[in-house]
Short mmCIF file of C-alpha atoms in Angstrom, two decimals:
data_model
loop_
_atom_site.label_atom_id
_atom_site.label_comp_id
_atom_site.label_asym_id
_atom_site.label_seq_id
_atom_site.Cartn_x
_atom_site.Cartn_y
_atom_site.Cartn_z
CA MET A 1188 115.52 108.03 52.66
CA VAL A 1189 111.79 107.96 53.47
CA ILE A 1190 109.60 106.74 50.88
CA GLY A 1191 105.68 106.75 50.96
CA ILE A 1192 103.61 103.82 49.54
CA MET A 1193 99.80 104.30 49.10
CA GLY A 1194 97.01 102.08 48.11
CA ALA A 1195 93.44 103.14 48.50
CA MET A 1196 92.20 99.94 50.15
CA GLN A 1197 93.48 97.34 52.70
CA GLU A 1198 93.86 94.86 49.79
CA GLU A 1199 95.93 97.03 47.88
CA ILE A 1200 98.82 97.33 50.74
CA THR A 1201 98.26 93.96 52.46
CA PRO A 1202 100.85 92.21 50.03
CA LEU A 1203 103.40 94.84 50.89
CA LEU A 1204 102.78 94.49 54.90
CA GLU A 1205 103.10 90.58 54.45
CA HIS A 1206 106.09 91.04 52.34
CA TYR A 1207 107.92 93.16 54.93
CA LYS A 1208 106.55 91.57 57.97
CA ASN A 1209 108.14 93.89 60.62
CA TYR A 1210 106.58 97.20 60.82
CA GLU A 1211 105.39 99.79 63.47
CA ALA A 1212 101.67 100.88 63.25
CA ILE A 1213 101.05 104.52 63.73
CA ASP A 1214 97.67 106.16 64.29
CA PHE A 1215 97.69 109.80 62.99
CA GLY A 1216 95.05 111.98 61.42
CA GLY A 1217 92.38 109.50 61.37
CA ASN A 1218 94.23 106.74 59.54
CA THR A 1219 96.97 104.18 60.33
CA PHE A 1220 100.35 104.46 58.84
CA TYR A 1221 103.11 101.42 58.85
CA ARG A 1222 106.54 102.30 59.28
CA VAL A 1223 108.90 99.79 58.02
CA LEU A 1224 112.87 100.29 58.60
CA LEU A 1225 115.23 98.69 55.84
CA PRO A 1226 119.05 99.65 55.59
CA LYS A 1227 119.27 103.27 54.50
CA LYS A 1228 115.61 103.37 53.90
CA GLN A 1229 112.33 104.06 55.73
CA LEU A 1230 108.82 103.01 54.08
CA ILE A 1231 105.58 104.74 55.12
CA ILE A 1232 102.89 102.63 54.11
CA ALA A 1233 99.12 103.76 54.31
CA ARG A 1234 95.66 102.76 53.05
CA SER A 1235 94.61 106.28 51.69
CA ARG A 1236 90.83 105.28 51.78
CA VAL A 1237 88.82 105.56 49.02
CA GLY A 1238 88.30 109.12 47.08
CA LYS A 1239 90.17 112.16 46.28
CA VAL A 1240 89.90 114.03 49.67
CA HIS A 1241 91.12 110.91 51.85
CA SER A 1242 93.80 110.34 49.32
CA ALA A 1243 95.20 114.05 49.16
CA LEU A 1244 95.12 114.07 53.07
CA THR A 1245 97.11 110.78 53.42
CA ALA A 1246 99.73 112.07 50.85
CA SER A 1247 99.93 115.41 52.74
CA VAL A 1248 100.50 113.62 55.80
CA MET A 1249 103.01 111.44 54.38
CA VAL A 1250 105.14 114.35 53.13
CA LEU A 1251 104.55 116.81 55.91
CA HIS A 1252 104.38 114.87 58.93
CA PHE A 1253 106.43 111.89 58.17
CA GLY A 1254 108.94 113.43 55.80
CA CYS A 1255 108.38 111.24 52.73
CA LYS A 1256 110.65 112.32 49.85
CA MET A 1257 108.69 110.50 46.92
CA ILE A 1258 105.51 108.59 46.82
CA ILE A 1259 104.56 105.49 44.91
CA PHE A 1260 100.85 104.76 44.63
CA ASN A 1261 100.15 101.34 43.96
CA GLY A 1262 96.68 99.84 43.26
CA VAL A 1263 94.00 99.01 40.89
CA ALA A 1264 92.01 100.89 38.21
CA GLY A 1265 89.36 100.21 35.54
CA GLY A 1266 90.62 99.73 32.03
CA VAL A 1267 89.49 102.57 29.36
CA ASN A 1268 91.85 101.77 26.78
CA PRO A 1269 90.34 98.95 24.47
CA GLN A 1270 93.90 97.29 24.16
CA TYR A 1271 94.27 97.11 28.01
CA ARG A 1272 93.54 93.42 29.30
CA ILE A 1273 92.41 92.71 32.93
CA GLY A 1274 95.64 92.06 35.02
CA ASP A 1275 97.95 94.49 32.96
CA LEU A 1276 99.63 97.22 34.43
CA VAL A 1277 99.67 100.73 33.80
CA LEU A 1278 102.11 103.33 34.73
CA GLY A 1279 100.40 107.00 34.89
CA THR A 1280 102.26 109.46 32.65
CA GLN A 1281 99.88 112.23 33.51
CA LEU A 1282 96.78 112.33 35.64
CA CYS A 1283 93.51 114.38 35.53
CA GLN A 1284 90.19 114.87 37.22
CA HIS A 1285 87.41 113.71 35.08
CA ASP A 1286 84.72 115.01 37.59
CA VAL A 1287 85.82 118.46 37.60
CA ASP A 1288 83.27 120.91 35.57
CA ILE A 1289 83.57 124.56 35.66
CA THR A 1290 82.90 124.70 31.93
CA ILE A 1291 80.21 127.36 32.51
CA PHE A 1292 83.13 129.90 32.81
CA GLY A 1293 84.63 128.83 29.57
CA HIS A 1294 87.16 126.31 31.18
CA PRO A 1295 87.64 122.60 29.56
CA PHE A 1296 86.49 119.76 31.77
CA GLY A 1297 89.01 118.71 34.38
CA TYR A 1298 90.42 122.17 34.82
CA PHE A 1299 90.65 124.08 38.39
CA SER A 1300 91.40 127.53 38.69
CA ASP A 1301 95.02 127.95 39.69
CA GLY A 1302 95.62 124.37 38.78
CA GLN A 1303 96.43 122.44 35.90
CA ARG A 1304 94.25 119.98 33.82
CA PHE A 1305 97.04 117.38 33.48
CA TYR A 1306 99.61 116.49 36.27
CA GLN A 1307 102.89 114.81 35.14
CA THR A 1308 104.49 111.99 37.16
CA ASN A 1309 108.21 111.54 37.81
CA PRO A 1310 109.84 110.11 34.67
CA ALA A 1311 112.90 108.72 36.48
CA LEU A 1312 110.52 106.47 38.70
CA ARG A 1313 108.69 105.31 35.67
CA GLU A 1314 111.90 104.29 33.98
CA LEU A 1315 112.70 102.15 37.09
CA ALA A 1316 109.26 100.48 37.01
CA LYS A 1317 109.89 99.82 33.25
CA ARG A 1318 113.36 98.39 34.09
CA PHE A 1319 111.97 95.51 36.30
CA ALA A 1320 108.59 95.15 34.92
CA LYS A 1321 109.85 92.28 32.41
CA GLU A 1322 111.19 90.56 35.28
CA ILE A 1323 108.09 90.35 37.58
CA LEU A 1324 105.67 89.79 34.81
CA GLY A 1325 107.93 87.12 33.19
CA GLN A 1326 105.97 84.76 31.05
CA SER A 1327 102.45 85.53 32.30
CA GLY A 1328 101.44 87.23 29.22
CA ILE A 1329 100.56 90.33 31.17
CA SER A 1330 101.56 93.89 29.71
CA LEU A 1331 103.10 96.98 30.93
CA HIS A 1332 101.72 100.15 29.52
CA GLU A 1333 102.01 103.87 30.12
CA GLY A 1334 99.18 106.20 29.57
CA VAL A 1335 96.75 108.84 30.96
CA ILE A 1336 94.98 107.88 34.42
CA ALA A 1337 91.82 109.89 34.94
CA THR A 1338 90.40 110.27 38.48
CA GLY A 1339 86.95 110.87 39.97
CA ASP A 1340 84.83 110.25 43.00
CA GLN A 1341 82.76 107.95 41.02
CA PHE A 1342 82.98 104.05 40.24
CA VAL A 1343 82.57 104.18 36.50
CA SER A 1344 80.42 101.21 35.61
CA SER A 1345 78.73 103.03 32.61
CA LYS A 1346 79.83 102.29 28.99
CA GLU A 1347 78.97 105.61 28.22
CA ARG A 1348 80.65 107.41 30.83
CA LYS A 1349 83.70 105.31 30.02
CA GLU A 1350 83.76 106.41 26.30
CA TRP A 1351 83.21 109.98 27.45
CA ILE A 1352 86.15 109.86 29.63
CA GLN A 1353 88.50 108.28 26.91
CA LYS A 1354 87.30 110.83 24.44
CA GLU A 1355 87.64 113.91 26.55
CA PHE A 1356 90.79 113.33 28.43
CA LYS A 1357 92.55 110.61 25.95
CA ALA A 1358 92.45 108.38 29.23
CA ASP A 1359 93.51 104.86 29.25
CA ALA A 1360 92.39 103.89 32.81
CA ILE A 1361 90.20 105.40 35.48
CA GLU A 1362 90.24 105.38 39.41
CA MET A 1363 89.45 107.46 42.24
CA GLU A 1364 92.78 108.76 43.85
CA GLY A 1365 95.55 109.24 41.77
CA ALA A 1366 95.23 113.02 40.41
CA SER A 1367 94.58 114.14 43.96
CA VAL A 1368 97.68 112.72 45.16
CA ALA A 1369 99.31 114.01 42.00
CA VAL A 1370 98.21 117.68 42.94
CA VAL A 1371 99.70 117.35 46.49
CA CYS A 1372 102.92 115.98 44.98
CA SER A 1373 103.30 118.77 42.54
CA ASP A 1374 102.55 121.54 44.82
CA LEU A 1375 104.90 120.13 47.58
CA GLU A 1376 107.51 118.97 44.80
CA ILE A 1377 107.58 115.46 45.66
CA PRO A 1378 108.23 112.85 42.76
CA LEU A 1379 105.30 110.47 42.35
CA CYS A 1380 104.77 107.17 40.45
CA VAL A 1381 101.47 105.61 39.87
CA ILE A 1382 101.18 102.05 39.22
CA ARG A 1383 97.67 100.62 38.42
CA ALA A 1384 96.82 96.96 37.77
CA ILE A 1385 93.99 96.57 35.55
CA SER A 1386 91.05 94.81 37.58
CA ASP A 1387 88.14 95.55 35.39
CA ASP A 1388 87.24 97.14 31.96
CA ALA A 1389 84.84 99.93 33.21
CA SER A 1390 82.01 98.26 31.37
CA ASP A 1391 78.62 97.59 32.85
CA GLU A 1392 80.04 94.39 34.31
CA ALA A 1393 82.66 96.39 35.99
CA VAL A 1394 81.31 95.62 39.70
CA VAL A 1395 81.45 91.88 39.18
CA SER A 1396 85.00 91.77 37.64
CA TYR A 1397 86.26 94.36 40.13
CA GLU A 1398 85.51 92.10 43.10
CA GLU A 1399 86.95 88.88 41.49
CA PHE A 1400 90.23 90.65 40.52
CA LEU A 1401 90.90 92.99 43.23
CA GLU A 1402 93.22 90.79 45.16
CA SER A 1403 95.06 89.08 42.26
CA SER A 1404 95.74 92.42 40.47
CA ALA A 1405 96.92 94.43 43.79
CA ARG A 1406 99.58 91.46 44.30
CA LEU A 1407 100.83 92.00 41.07
CA SER A 1408 101.46 95.70 41.33
CA SER A 1409 102.85 95.33 44.76
CA SER A 1410 105.52 92.85 43.40
CA LEU A 1411 106.77 95.45 41.23
CA VAL A 1412 106.80 98.05 43.80
CA VAL A 1413 108.92 95.91 46.11
CA LYS A 1414 111.52 95.54 43.41
CA MET A 1415 111.49 99.29 42.91
CA ILE A 1416 112.19 99.75 46.54
CA GLU A 1417 115.14 97.32 46.40
CA ASN A 1418 116.76 99.58 43.79
CA LEU A 1419 116.11 102.87 45.10
#
């Protein structure tokens, strides 16, 4: 079984590379992919780079070139749901693109022609993550949520924009890559799981808290990914 694991930035995949230690670095398509050989499993780990174009390209390469049969996207996101706290984990149930706008033609925000407004993730992979989340989180006080994740080529630091995304898409978290990966996985019929640790609250102070919590949040979500891999 070949499993793809993605993170947008190096900080989001470094905990995985440190955990597995032995890997082969492969340069392809302007990016570096790390191959990890495990008993009966092969992992392809990659930094997708920030944004929808890069993440869609990376997901496509994982499936079409490396033969990945499922993808887990691991990383951080800004919280939109007021009940989410910094450090909490969110499993994406649906993903949408909050910056798509062809409303002039009578379509809702987030809709592309010949596409979907919302893309579903794989229920079995979500259940696997939920099964081991309690063990990983322990007595940390950190919660695991399931919710809608909105994607756009914007770092949202505006309270007004955050509130609009929440209202328009019923979103719980926002980031810059997940929905484009979901489109690729949907079209190529590849199971997808998106795990995001809340690193900021998408408020006017988002930039400060994002930088502060990026590494610790990424390590937390990576721990859950490692446990999932052990049990796939």
